[in-house]
Amino acid sequence: MLKTNAIGDTILLSAVVGDLRRALPGVDVVLFVGPANAAAAELVEGVKVVKLPLTRPDRAVRAVRDENVDVMLDFGAWPRLNAVLAATSGARYTVGFKTRGQGRHYCYDLAVEHSADLHELDNYRALAEAFGVDATSLPSFTPPGTTELPDRPYVVFHLWPGGYRSELKEWPTASWRELAGRVGENGTMIVLTGAPADRERTETAAAAIGAVNAAGEYTFPQLVDVLAGSECVVSVNTGVMHLAAATGAPTVGLNGPTAAHRWGPIGARATSVSSTYAGCGYLNLGSEYRGQREDCMEGIAVDAVVAAMDEVSSRG
C-alpha cells in the first residue's frame, strides 16, 4: 500500500488497512509512506511501515523494490511520483486512481475513478473494493493509556492546519478567544495542541485566548491519549481532527475552503461546522485556491461551534 503524504489521509486509510488484513489473512502488508506521514503510519496495527526518501526518487524506487511486493495499491490521488513508484515496484499487479487532469492512471493495471463527490475515505474504499476487498470500517485507534493527562476536565483546540495555503484554513484568533470564553465558564481547561514547529505561535495564541500551550509536548501515541481523554476536540481541518475522531473523542471539525462531504471528520462522535459564506467548500485535492474566496473561515460562527460541541458531547 502506497500513501506518501498527509497525516489525515493516512488516518483515514487505516480503516481500509484493517479491512484488507481481515479479507486476506496471512498476507503481509507493507505501507510505504513519506517523512510527513510516517509518525501517523506507525499507529496503524499489523503493517510494516517503510519510510521512503521522496527527495531522492532513485533511492525511493530501490526501497520499494527491496520489499518484493506482489500487489501494489496506490492510494495517492495526485502525486505522479506515486504512480512512478507503483509502475517500477516490480509488483505483478498494480491498482491506483484515475484522477481528472492528472494523467497518472496509465501506470496501473487497474485504474479506479477518483471522485470529487465522495469523502476521501469512500474513495479509498472504492479502490480496495475494485481489488475485491469489502471495505466498510471506520478509522479507530485505541488509546494506549500511558500518558499523564490534566487533572481536571479539559477541551482541546487545534488551531493549525497543514498543507498548501494552510493559512486560509485557520479560524480567526478572535473566534477562538470567544469560544474559549464560552467553554471556560465552568472552569474547563483549554489545551492547545500543535507540532513542535508550532510552539512559538501557539504560545502567542495561548496568551491571547487563555489556554495551555501543549504544542510539541506529545508524541503521536501520547496525543491519542490526550485527544481521547478530552471533553471535546475542536479543530481546523487537518490531521489532528481526523485523529481525534478516530479515538472516539467528541470532535468538531471547522470547514472553510474544505468541504465537509470531502474532508470532514469521520467517527461516531464527530461532526463538521462549515462556513456559511457562498462559494466556500471548494477544495477537492487541496490546491484549488485560484480565483476562490479567501475569507471562508470567517463565515464560521462561534454559536454554531458551541452547538456542535454540545451535540457531539451528548452522543453515547
mmCIF file of N, CA, C and O in Angstrom, residues 158-200:
data_model
loop_
_atom_site.group_PDB
_atom_site.id
_atom_site.type_symbol
_atom_site.label_atom_id
_atom_site.label_comp_id
_atom_site.label_asym_id
_atom_site.label_seq_id
_atom_site.Cartn_x
_atom_site.Cartn_y
_atom_site.Cartn_z
ATOM 1 N N HIS A 158 -7.309 22.713 18.352
ATOM 2 C CA HIS A 158 -6.171 22.591 17.423
ATOM 3 C C HIS A 158 -6.329 23.668 16.362
ATOM 4 O O HIS A 158 -7.238 23.617 15.536
ATOM 5 N N LEU A 159 -5.416 24.637 16.382
ATOM 6 C CA LEU A 159 -5.568 25.855 15.597
ATOM 7 C C LEU A 159 -4.909 25.811 14.230
ATOM 8 O O LEU A 159 -5.223 26.649 13.377
ATOM 9 N N TRP A 160 -3.983 24.874 14.030
ATOM 10 C CA TRP A 160 -3.087 24.998 12.875
ATOM 11 C C TRP A 160 -3.300 23.907 11.832
ATOM 12 O O TRP A 160 -3.021 22.740 12.086
ATOM 13 N N PRO A 161 -3.768 24.268 10.655
ATOM 14 C CA PRO A 161 -3.886 23.294 9.559
ATOM 15 C C PRO A 161 -2.553 23.113 8.866
ATOM 16 O O PRO A 161 -1.602 23.875 9.081
ATOM 17 N N GLY A 162 -2.479 22.097 8.025
ATOM 18 C CA GLY A 162 -1.280 21.877 7.228
ATOM 19 C C GLY A 162 -1.601 21.962 5.749
ATOM 20 O O GLY A 162 -2.744 22.184 5.350
ATOM 21 N N GLY A 163 -0.576 21.776 4.942
ATOM 22 C CA GLY A 163 -0.764 21.725 3.505
ATOM 23 C C GLY A 163 -0.635 23.076 2.836
ATOM 24 O O GLY A 163 -0.349 24.107 3.455
ATOM 25 N N TYR A 164 -0.858 23.076 1.543
ATOM 26 C CA TYR A 164 -0.726 24.254 0.692
ATOM 27 C C TYR A 164 -1.725 25.328 1.100
ATOM 28 O O TYR A 164 -2.888 25.048 1.341
ATOM 29 N N ARG A 165 -1.259 26.579 1.199
ATOM 30 C CA ARG A 165 -2.078 27.725 1.595
ATOM 31 C C ARG A 165 -2.820 27.445 2.899
ATOM 32 O O ARG A 165 -4.013 27.769 3.055
ATOM 33 N N SER A 166 -2.120 26.855 3.841
ATOM 34 C CA SER A 166 -2.751 26.445 5.096
ATOM 35 C C SER A 166 -3.353 27.618 5.854
ATOM 36 O O SER A 166 -4.328 27.451 6.606
ATOM 37 N N GLU A 167 -2.808 28.817 5.672
ATOM 38 C CA GLU A 167 -3.324 29.971 6.408
ATOM 39 C C GLU A 167 -4.793 30.252 6.084
ATOM 40 O O GLU A 167 -5.522 30.849 6.889
ATOM 41 N N LEU A 168 -5.255 29.797 4.920
ATOM 42 C CA LEU A 168 -6.640 30.034 4.533
ATOM 43 C C LEU A 168 -7.600 29.063 5.213
ATOM 44 O O LEU A 168 -8.827 29.198 5.074
ATOM 45 N N LYS A 169 -7.059 28.116 5.965
ATOM 46 C CA LYS A 169 -7.896 27.177 6.728
ATOM 47 C C LYS A 169 -7.840 27.461 8.227
ATOM 48 O O LYS A 169 -8.343 26.678 9.035
ATOM 49 N N GLU A 170 -7.220 28.605 8.604
ATOM 50 C CA GLU A 170 -7.158 28.992 10.010
ATOM 51 C C GLU A 170 -8.396 29.799 10.403
ATOM 52 O O GLU A 170 -8.843 30.666 9.656
ATOM 53 N N TRP A 171 -8.930 29.501 11.571
ATOM 54 C CA TRP A 171 -10.051 30.259 12.122
ATOM 55 C C TRP A 171 -9.492 31.499 12.812
ATOM 56 O O TRP A 171 -8.432 31.416 13.459
ATOM 57 N N PRO A 172 -10.142 32.643 12.716
ATOM 58 C CA PRO A 172 -9.599 33.861 13.323
ATOM 59 C C PRO A 172 -9.370 33.720 14.831
ATOM 60 O O PRO A 172 -10.162 33.090 15.541
ATOM 61 N N THR A 173 -8.298 34.346 15.322
ATOM 62 C CA THR A 173 -7.981 34.298 16.752
ATOM 63 C C THR A 173 -9.128 34.835 17.594
ATOM 64 O O THR A 173 -9.413 34.314 18.689
ATOM 65 N N ALA A 174 -9.804 35.872 17.114
ATOM 66 C CA ALA A 174 -10.930 36.435 17.862
ATOM 67 C C ALA A 174 -12.031 35.401 18.070
ATOM 68 O O ALA A 174 -12.693 35.371 19.128
ATOM 69 N N SER A 175 -12.232 34.530 17.085
ATOM 70 C CA SER A 175 -13.255 33.480 17.227
ATOM 71 C C SER A 175 -12.824 32.442 18.245
ATOM 72 O O SER A 175 -13.636 31.987 19.065
ATOM 73 N N TRP A 176 -11.561 32.063 18.206
ATOM 74 C CA TRP A 176 -11.052 31.127 19.214
ATOM 75 C C TRP A 176 -11.180 31.742 20.614
ATOM 76 O O TRP A 176 -11.526 31.040 21.581
ATOM 77 N N ARG A 177 -10.878 33.028 20.730
ATOM 78 C CA ARG A 177 -10.952 33.688 22.037
ATOM 79 C C ARG A 177 -12.381 33.670 22.559
ATOM 80 O O ARG A 177 -12.615 33.375 23.745
ATOM 81 N N GLU A 178 -13.337 33.971 21.699
ATOM 82 C CA GLU A 178 -14.734 33.944 22.125
ATOM 83 C C GLU A 178 -15.169 32.542 22.516
ATOM 84 O O GLU A 178 -15.863 32.347 23.530
ATOM 85 N N LEU A 179 -14.762 31.547 21.729
ATOM 86 C CA LEU A 179 -15.112 30.164 22.055
ATOM 87 C C LEU A 179 -14.490 29.759 23.382
ATOM 88 O O LEU A 179 -15.138 29.091 24.202
ATOM 89 N N ALA A 180 -13.249 30.156 23.611
ATOM 90 C CA ALA A 180 -12.578 29.820 24.869
ATOM 91 C C ALA A 180 -13.319 30.415 26.058
ATOM 92 O O ALA A 180 -13.469 29.774 27.106
ATOM 93 N N GLY A 181 -13.801 31.652 25.900
ATOM 94 C CA GLY A 181 -14.558 32.266 26.979
ATOM 95 C C GLY A 181 -15.833 31.520 27.280
ATOM 96 O O GLY A 181 -16.213 31.368 28.459
ATOM 97 N N ARG A 182 -16.475 31.010 26.258
ATOM 98 C CA ARG A 182 -17.726 30.256 26.450
ATOM 99 C C ARG A 182 -17.430 28.906 27.101
ATOM 100 O O ARG A 182 -18.134 28.467 28.015
ATOM 101 N N VAL A 183 -16.406 28.218 26.602
ATOM 102 C CA VAL A 183 -16.088 26.878 27.096
ATOM 103 C C VAL A 183 -15.561 26.919 28.530
ATOM 104 O O VAL A 183 -15.844 26.033 29.348
ATOM 105 N N GLY A 184 -14.789 27.952 28.831
ATOM 106 C CA GLY A 184 -14.135 28.014 30.134
ATOM 107 C C GLY A 184 -14.976 28.571 31.255
ATOM 108 O O GLY A 184 -14.486 28.704 32.386
ATOM 109 N N GLU A 185 -16.245 28.891 30.990
ATOM 110 C CA GLU A 185 -17.093 29.484 32.018
ATOM 111 C C GLU A 185 -17.260 28.594 33.232
ATOM 112 O O GLU A 185 -17.405 29.086 34.355
ATOM 113 N N ASN A 186 -17.240 27.277 33.019
ATOM 114 C CA ASN A 186 -17.427 26.341 34.136
ATOM 115 C C ASN A 186 -16.112 25.788 34.666
ATOM 116 O O ASN A 186 -16.090 24.780 35.375
ATOM 117 N N GLY A 187 -15.000 26.429 34.323
ATOM 118 C CA GLY A 187 -13.701 26.002 34.838
ATOM 119 C C GLY A 187 -12.988 24.976 33.994
ATOM 120 O O GLY A 187 -11.930 24.476 34.384
ATOM 121 N N THR A 188 -13.538 24.644 32.835
ATOM 122 C CA THR A 188 -12.892 23.681 31.947
ATOM 123 C C THR A 188 -11.573 24.246 31.424
ATOM 124 O O THR A 188 -11.511 25.387 30.977
ATOM 125 N N MET A 189 -10.520 23.429 31.477
ATOM 126 C CA MET A 189 -9.222 23.825 30.946
ATOM 127 C C MET A 189 -9.232 23.719 29.430
ATOM 128 O O MET A 189 -9.883 22.829 28.864
ATOM 129 N N ILE A 190 -8.519 24.621 28.782
ATOM 130 C CA ILE A 190 -8.384 24.581 27.328
ATOM 131 C C ILE A 190 -6.935 24.299 26.989
ATOM 132 O O ILE A 190 -6.029 25.016 27.420
ATOM 133 N N VAL A 191 -6.705 23.235 26.228
ATOM 134 C CA VAL A 191 -5.365 22.797 25.849
ATOM 135 C C VAL A 191 -5.189 22.983 24.351
ATOM 136 O O VAL A 191 -6.020 22.516 23.564
ATOM 137 N N LEU A 192 -4.134 23.666 23.955
ATOM 138 C CA LEU A 192 -3.837 23.874 22.544
ATOM 139 C C LEU A 192 -2.768 22.889 22.095
ATOM 140 O O LEU A 192 -1.679 22.844 22.676
ATOM 141 N N THR A 193 -3.070 22.088 21.081
ATOM 142 C CA THR A 193 -2.106 21.140 20.545
ATOM 143 C C THR A 193 -1.477 21.692 19.273
ATOM 144 O O THR A 193 -1.982 22.616 18.649
ATOM 145 N N GLY A 194 -0.366 21.088 18.895
ATOM 146 C CA GLY A 194 0.340 21.506 17.691
ATOM 147 C C GLY A 194 1.662 20.773 17.590
ATOM 148 O O GLY A 194 2.082 20.069 18.516
ATOM 149 N N ALA A 195 2.326 20.937 16.467
ATOM 150 C CA ALA A 195 3.636 20.325 16.251
ATOM 151 C C ALA A 195 4.713 21.140 16.963
ATOM 152 O O ALA A 195 4.483 22.287 17.348
ATOM 153 N N PRO A 196 5.908 20.556 17.147
ATOM 154 C CA PRO A 196 6.996 21.336 17.755
ATOM 155 C C PRO A 196 7.264 22.649 17.028
ATOM 156 O O PRO A 196 7.558 23.669 17.669
ATOM 157 N N ALA A 197 7.121 22.648 15.709
ATOM 158 C CA ALA A 197 7.352 23.877 14.947
ATOM 159 C C ALA A 197 6.300 24.938 15.228
ATOM 160 O O ALA A 197 6.505 26.122 14.916
ATOM 161 N N ASP A 198 5.165 24.531 15.809
ATOM 162 C CA ASP A 198 4.087 25.469 16.122
ATOM 163 C C ASP A 198 4.216 26.064 17.519
ATOM 164 O O ASP A 198 3.358 26.855 17.943
ATOM 165 N N ARG A 199 5.250 25.690 18.256
ATOM 166 C CA ARG A 199 5.342 26.052 19.674
ATOM 167 C C ARG A 199 5.251 27.557 19.907
ATOM 168 O O ARG A 199 4.497 28.032 20.754
ATOM 169 N N GLU A 200 6.007 28.330 19.138
ATOM 170 C CA GLU A 200 6.060 29.770 19.385
ATOM 171 C C GLU A 200 4.733 30.442 19.077
ATOM 172 O O GLU A 200 4.216 31.236 19.882
#
